[in-house]
Structures are given as structure tokens and as C-alpha cells.
């Protein structure tokens, strides 16, 4: 059908609508069919301007994309930071928990001693671990036991006797206690930075053999090298070691009940305590008198009790007053300067008939005291001329 011809179904111009013209139909709209949008077409953009706008849109879209990606990265980083922080917190809590489960040194030492005993019995590591678990409800790693066996590490950490619980009675310890009780020094030194305390026990005497004997016995008790005696400005011999355990045992005023288990462990321990005490505070005169002077009345009562326990009689049942507080005296250990006694002092004397028993069971370490007693016993015919101190 031609574009300019009217089809048979077209009724043609309506006579009743004379004067009203039908809208003009664009030649391009004829092929568009029914429903063609007859709105005016958008004006075309000037050449080049559309490209610039599209480029701008693309740039804005790219910026939006990068911003979105950056936001995601930041969010991801925050999330990762939270995760890492949570992991670090969990790790820190685990470390604190592990620190809390570290066994006390005393328990580790007890387990160590049991381990050594069980190894002597021929038990394997696995059996020892089970036995320790049964005894203490503690699981010890095999690597720990191996380190103990090969001496790569030790629960003692350089402290052979960490508490009084691990301090075993011995003749050496009894001698140390007697010497310290007599005229020893026990003190604590506080260090301000870093804050900690040092604990010392020692002896200051004029007889070198006494200082050396004291040092040898200290070495045996503490498991260390013997301390070397040194001379101070008064030409006195000083022996001193650090030991919190001995400090706790022998700190003054002396607690007799605290030292009693170590002193009265056996007859030899009693004798060595008395020897240390008489070496420190005792005397032996040429006329055969043996005695001791001290300001601690209770301690002298205890000494009388110990002497009787090993068959040595004293001249009195109770300590006797030697001098009152305020009495002037010269200190032979330091200078000839005159001092005044701050406390009352008391003495205990051994009966002459017990001198030989004292010599055989207790004796003196200090040579000058020992020789006086030996000479007296020889004069009385109670000791052969070639006799030696026990």
C-alpha cells in the first residue's frame, strides 16, 4: 500500500469535522506501527560533549567502585584486627594460666627426690610419671625427668635448702646452731631497687680454727664451697654466708622449740650443739673449771638440760647470775675500750667429776681451750699423755 493512498477501510474525511485537520504523520512513523511514541525526539548532543559526559560518568563510577572497595578493605582490616586482638588475648590468658600452674619449688623438689629414688629402683619414665601422678596428682613431662637425670636443670635453682622443711638434722647443722646461738650474727639486709632482701648468718671470732671449722660445716649443710674466713680491722676472723633458711631457723631471739628437732635428733647432734655453744661462749680454766656465760637465761636452762641428757652434771640446777646490767667491761674482741653491759648475764659450770665425760663427748674445737682441759686431765691422771681430742 502506498504511503499517500487511503485504504478501503479508511472512512475518509469526516464531513462533520470540517475545519479540523488530522495531525500530520511523519513519514518515519508510518512503518512504526500502532502505538508508536509520538513524543518529540530528544535533541541530539553537540559533537564531543556526549563523550565527555560519558567519560565523567565512568570516572565517577570508578571512584565509587574504589571507595566501596576501600571501605571493604578497611572493614576487613578492622575485622582482622579484632581477630588478632582476640587471639592475642587468648594467648595471653593461656600464658597466665600456664604461669599459675607452675608447681611450688618445695613440691618440685619433693617430686625430684622421689624421681631419683624411683630411678634407683629401675622404674621407667612412664612408670615414674604414673607413680608421681598417683602420689601428688601431678603430671610431669618426660622431658623434665630426662633433664633431671642428665643434670641439665634442677628444681633447686641454686638453692639447695629452700625452706626449713627440707633442712635435715645433722651434726654439722647442730654445731652451726650452737655457735650462732652463742655469739653468732644473723641479720637481714633490705635492698631498695630492685626491692628484695638478703639474709645472712655468720660468726666473728678471734680464733682462726674456729672460723674455719664453722665455714666447713656451713659448706656441708648448704652444699656449697666453704667460705674463706677474712680478717676485719680488729684482726678478728669473719665467716659469713647468705642463707634465708638458716636465717629463719636461727634468727634472734632464738626460738628453742624451733631448733629443738635439729638439736635433739640424736646424742651426737646434742654433743655438737654443745660444742658449738662452748666454742663460742664457753671457757676452760687451768684449774679445770669448764663453764659458759650468756645473757639468755632460757638458753642456759636448755644447755643444762642437754648436758644432763648426755651424762654431764652441772654445779647447779639453774643458771647463776654472773653480773648485772650496767657493769663496765673491756671487750677483748675489738679494743680495750670500756663498755657497759646492757643485760644481766648468767653462767653454768660443769662439775669436776664430769670433766672427762665432757672432753670425750663434747670437747672444744678452739685449740687454746682444748689444751687447757687436756693439761688439767693429764695432771689428774685422767688422760694419757698421748691422747687426742675426740
Short mmCIF file of C-alpha atoms in Angstrom, two decimals, residues 166-344:
data_model
loop_
_atom_site.label_atom_id
_atom_site.label_comp_id
_atom_site.label_asym_id
_atom_site.label_seq_id
_atom_site.Cartn_x
_atom_site.Cartn_y
_atom_site.Cartn_z
CA UNK A 166 63.99 -29.55 103.61
CA UNK A 167 66.61 -28.85 106.27
CA UNK A 168 67.74 -32.21 107.59
CA UNK A 169 69.13 -32.73 111.11
CA UNK A 170 72.86 -33.37 111.21
CA UNK A 171 75.88 -32.94 113.45
CA UNK A 172 77.10 -30.09 111.24
CA UNK A 173 73.81 -28.22 111.50
CA UNK A 174 73.73 -28.75 115.27
CA UNK A 175 77.26 -27.32 115.58
CA UNK A 176 76.31 -24.27 113.48
CA UNK A 177 73.23 -23.70 115.64
CA UNK A 178 75.30 -23.86 118.84
CA UNK A 179 77.87 -21.40 117.52
CA UNK A 180 75.23 -18.95 116.28
CA UNK A 181 73.22 -19.19 119.49
CA UNK A 182 76.38 -18.42 121.42
CA UNK A 183 77.94 -15.46 119.65
CA UNK A 184 76.88 -15.57 116.01
CA UNK A 185 75.28 -12.93 113.82
CA UNK A 186 72.00 -13.32 111.97
CA UNK A 187 70.56 -10.38 110.06
CA UNK A 188 68.53 -9.26 107.05
CA UNK A 189 69.57 -6.59 104.55
CA UNK A 190 66.86 -4.88 102.50
CA UNK A 191 67.75 -3.66 99.00
CA UNK A 192 65.57 -0.78 97.77
CA UNK A 193 65.92 -1.08 93.98
CA UNK A 194 65.08 -3.64 92.81
CA UNK A 195 63.34 -4.41 96.08
CA UNK A 196 64.45 -7.65 97.66
CA UNK A 197 66.04 -8.93 100.88
CA UNK A 198 69.34 -10.63 101.62
CA UNK A 199 69.66 -12.95 104.60
CA UNK A 200 72.98 -13.58 106.35
CA UNK A 201 74.36 -15.85 109.05
CA UNK A 202 77.91 -15.53 110.28
CA UNK A 203 80.48 -15.54 113.01
CA UNK A 204 83.15 -13.07 114.13
CA UNK A 205 85.83 -14.62 116.38
CA UNK A 206 89.50 -14.28 117.28
CA UNK A 207 90.42 -17.95 116.73
CA UNK A 208 91.04 -18.84 113.08
CA UNK A 209 90.49 -22.58 113.58
CA UNK A 210 87.04 -21.82 114.98
CA UNK A 211 86.16 -19.72 111.92
CA UNK A 212 87.45 -22.42 109.56
CA UNK A 213 85.52 -25.17 111.34
CA UNK A 214 82.35 -23.09 111.22
CA UNK A 215 82.85 -22.47 107.49
CA UNK A 216 83.45 -26.16 106.72
CA UNK A 217 80.27 -27.17 108.48
CA UNK A 218 78.31 -24.43 106.72
CA UNK A 219 79.53 -25.79 103.39
CA UNK A 220 78.33 -29.30 104.23
CA UNK A 221 74.89 -28.13 105.32
CA UNK A 222 74.30 -25.77 102.38
CA UNK A 223 76.02 -27.85 99.70
CA UNK A 224 78.42 -25.05 98.76
CA UNK A 225 82.11 -24.32 98.71
CA UNK A 226 83.44 -23.43 102.17
CA UNK A 227 83.53 -19.66 102.75
CA UNK A 228 87.03 -18.32 103.29
CA UNK A 229 87.50 -16.56 106.65
CA UNK A 230 88.64 -12.95 106.35
CA UNK A 231 90.09 -10.59 108.92
CA UNK A 232 88.39 -7.33 109.79
CA UNK A 233 90.02 -4.13 111.03
CA UNK A 234 90.12 -5.52 114.58
CA UNK A 235 92.10 -8.58 113.41
CA UNK A 236 89.08 -10.80 114.08
CA UNK A 237 88.13 -13.63 111.74
CA UNK A 238 84.80 -13.26 109.94
CA UNK A 239 82.83 -16.01 108.21
CA UNK A 240 79.52 -15.11 106.60
CA UNK A 241 77.14 -16.67 104.08
CA UNK A 242 73.76 -15.86 102.61
CA UNK A 243 71.03 -18.31 103.58
CA UNK A 244 67.40 -17.48 104.17
CA UNK A 245 66.76 -20.97 105.52
CA UNK A 246 69.40 -20.73 108.24
CA UNK A 247 68.24 -17.20 108.95
CA UNK A 248 64.70 -18.44 109.55
CA UNK A 249 65.99 -21.19 111.84
CA UNK A 250 68.48 -19.15 113.87
CA UNK A 251 67.12 -15.60 113.85
CA UNK A 252 67.19 -13.95 117.24
CA UNK A 253 65.71 -14.08 119.80
CA UNK A 254 66.32 -17.81 119.43
CA UNK A 255 63.21 -19.96 119.48
CA UNK A 256 64.23 -23.09 121.40
CA UNK A 257 61.21 -25.03 120.14
CA UNK A 258 62.17 -24.23 116.56
CA UNK A 259 65.71 -25.58 116.90
CA UNK A 260 64.85 -28.49 119.21
CA UNK A 261 64.19 -31.09 116.42
CA UNK A 262 67.62 -30.39 114.92
CA UNK A 263 69.48 -30.31 118.25
CA UNK A 264 67.88 -33.33 119.92
CA UNK A 265 67.83 -35.52 116.82
CA UNK A 266 70.42 -37.85 118.38
CA UNK A 267 73.11 -37.83 121.07
CA UNK A 268 75.82 -36.77 118.60
CA UNK A 269 73.69 -33.81 117.49
CA UNK A 270 73.27 -32.78 121.13
CA UNK A 271 77.03 -33.04 121.68
CA UNK A 272 77.82 -30.98 118.56
CA UNK A 273 75.34 -28.27 119.53
CA UNK A 274 77.04 -28.04 122.92
CA UNK A 275 80.49 -27.96 121.30
CA UNK A 276 79.47 -25.06 119.06
CA UNK A 277 77.96 -23.24 122.02
CA UNK A 278 81.01 -23.77 124.28
CA UNK A 279 83.40 -22.87 121.43
CA UNK A 280 81.51 -19.61 121.12
CA UNK A 281 80.71 -18.68 124.73
CA UNK A 282 82.47 -21.22 126.93
CA UNK A 283 85.75 -21.28 128.82
CA UNK A 284 88.20 -23.80 130.26
CA UNK A 285 90.43 -22.65 133.10
CA UNK A 286 93.75 -24.14 134.14
CA UNK A 287 92.21 -25.30 137.41
CA UNK A 288 89.82 -27.50 135.41
CA UNK A 289 86.72 -25.32 135.60
CA UNK A 290 84.55 -25.59 132.48
CA UNK A 291 81.66 -23.20 132.06
CA UNK A 292 79.73 -20.85 129.83
CA UNK A 293 78.41 -17.29 130.23
CA UNK A 294 75.41 -15.87 128.38
CA UNK A 295 72.65 -13.32 128.79
CA UNK A 296 69.90 -15.70 127.61
CA UNK A 297 68.64 -17.33 130.80
CA UNK A 298 66.24 -19.67 128.98
CA UNK A 299 69.00 -20.87 126.68
CA UNK A 300 71.26 -21.67 129.64
CA UNK A 301 68.43 -23.68 131.19
CA UNK A 302 68.22 -25.60 127.93
CA UNK A 303 72.01 -26.16 127.98
CA UNK A 304 71.79 -27.64 131.49
CA UNK A 305 69.05 -29.96 130.26
CA UNK A 306 71.13 -31.08 127.25
CA UNK A 307 74.27 -31.67 129.34
CA UNK A 308 72.36 -33.91 131.71
CA UNK A 309 70.81 -35.75 128.78
CA UNK A 310 74.26 -36.99 127.69
CA UNK A 311 75.51 -37.69 131.21
CA UNK A 312 77.27 -34.44 132.14
CA UNK A 313 76.43 -32.90 135.51
CA UNK A 314 76.45 -29.19 136.33
CA UNK A 315 77.16 -27.41 139.61
CA UNK A 316 73.62 -26.03 139.83
CA UNK A 317 70.15 -26.87 138.64
CA UNK A 318 69.61 -23.34 137.32
CA UNK A 319 71.85 -20.69 135.75
CA UNK A 320 73.62 -18.44 138.29
CA UNK A 321 73.90 -14.66 137.99
CA UNK A 322 77.34 -13.65 136.70
CA UNK A 323 76.94 -9.86 136.59
CA UNK A 324 74.23 -7.23 136.44
CA UNK A 325 73.37 -4.94 133.55
CA UNK A 326 75.43 -1.74 133.60
CA UNK A 327 78.62 -3.41 134.73
CA UNK A 328 81.69 -1.93 132.95
CA UNK A 329 83.88 -4.31 130.98
CA UNK A 330 86.50 -4.34 128.24
CA UNK A 331 85.67 -6.10 125.00
CA UNK A 332 88.75 -8.20 124.11
CA UNK A 333 87.35 -8.98 120.66
CA UNK A 334 87.62 -5.40 119.43
CA UNK A 335 89.52 -2.84 121.50
CA UNK A 336 90.29 -2.14 125.12
CA UNK A 337 87.52 0.42 125.17
CA UNK A 338 85.30 0.18 128.24
CA UNK A 339 81.68 -0.77 127.65
CA UNK A 340 78.73 -1.32 129.94
CA UNK A 341 76.69 -4.49 129.92
CA UNK A 342 73.19 -3.96 128.61
CA UNK A 343 71.71 -7.11 130.17
CA UNK A 344 72.18 -9.35 133.15
#
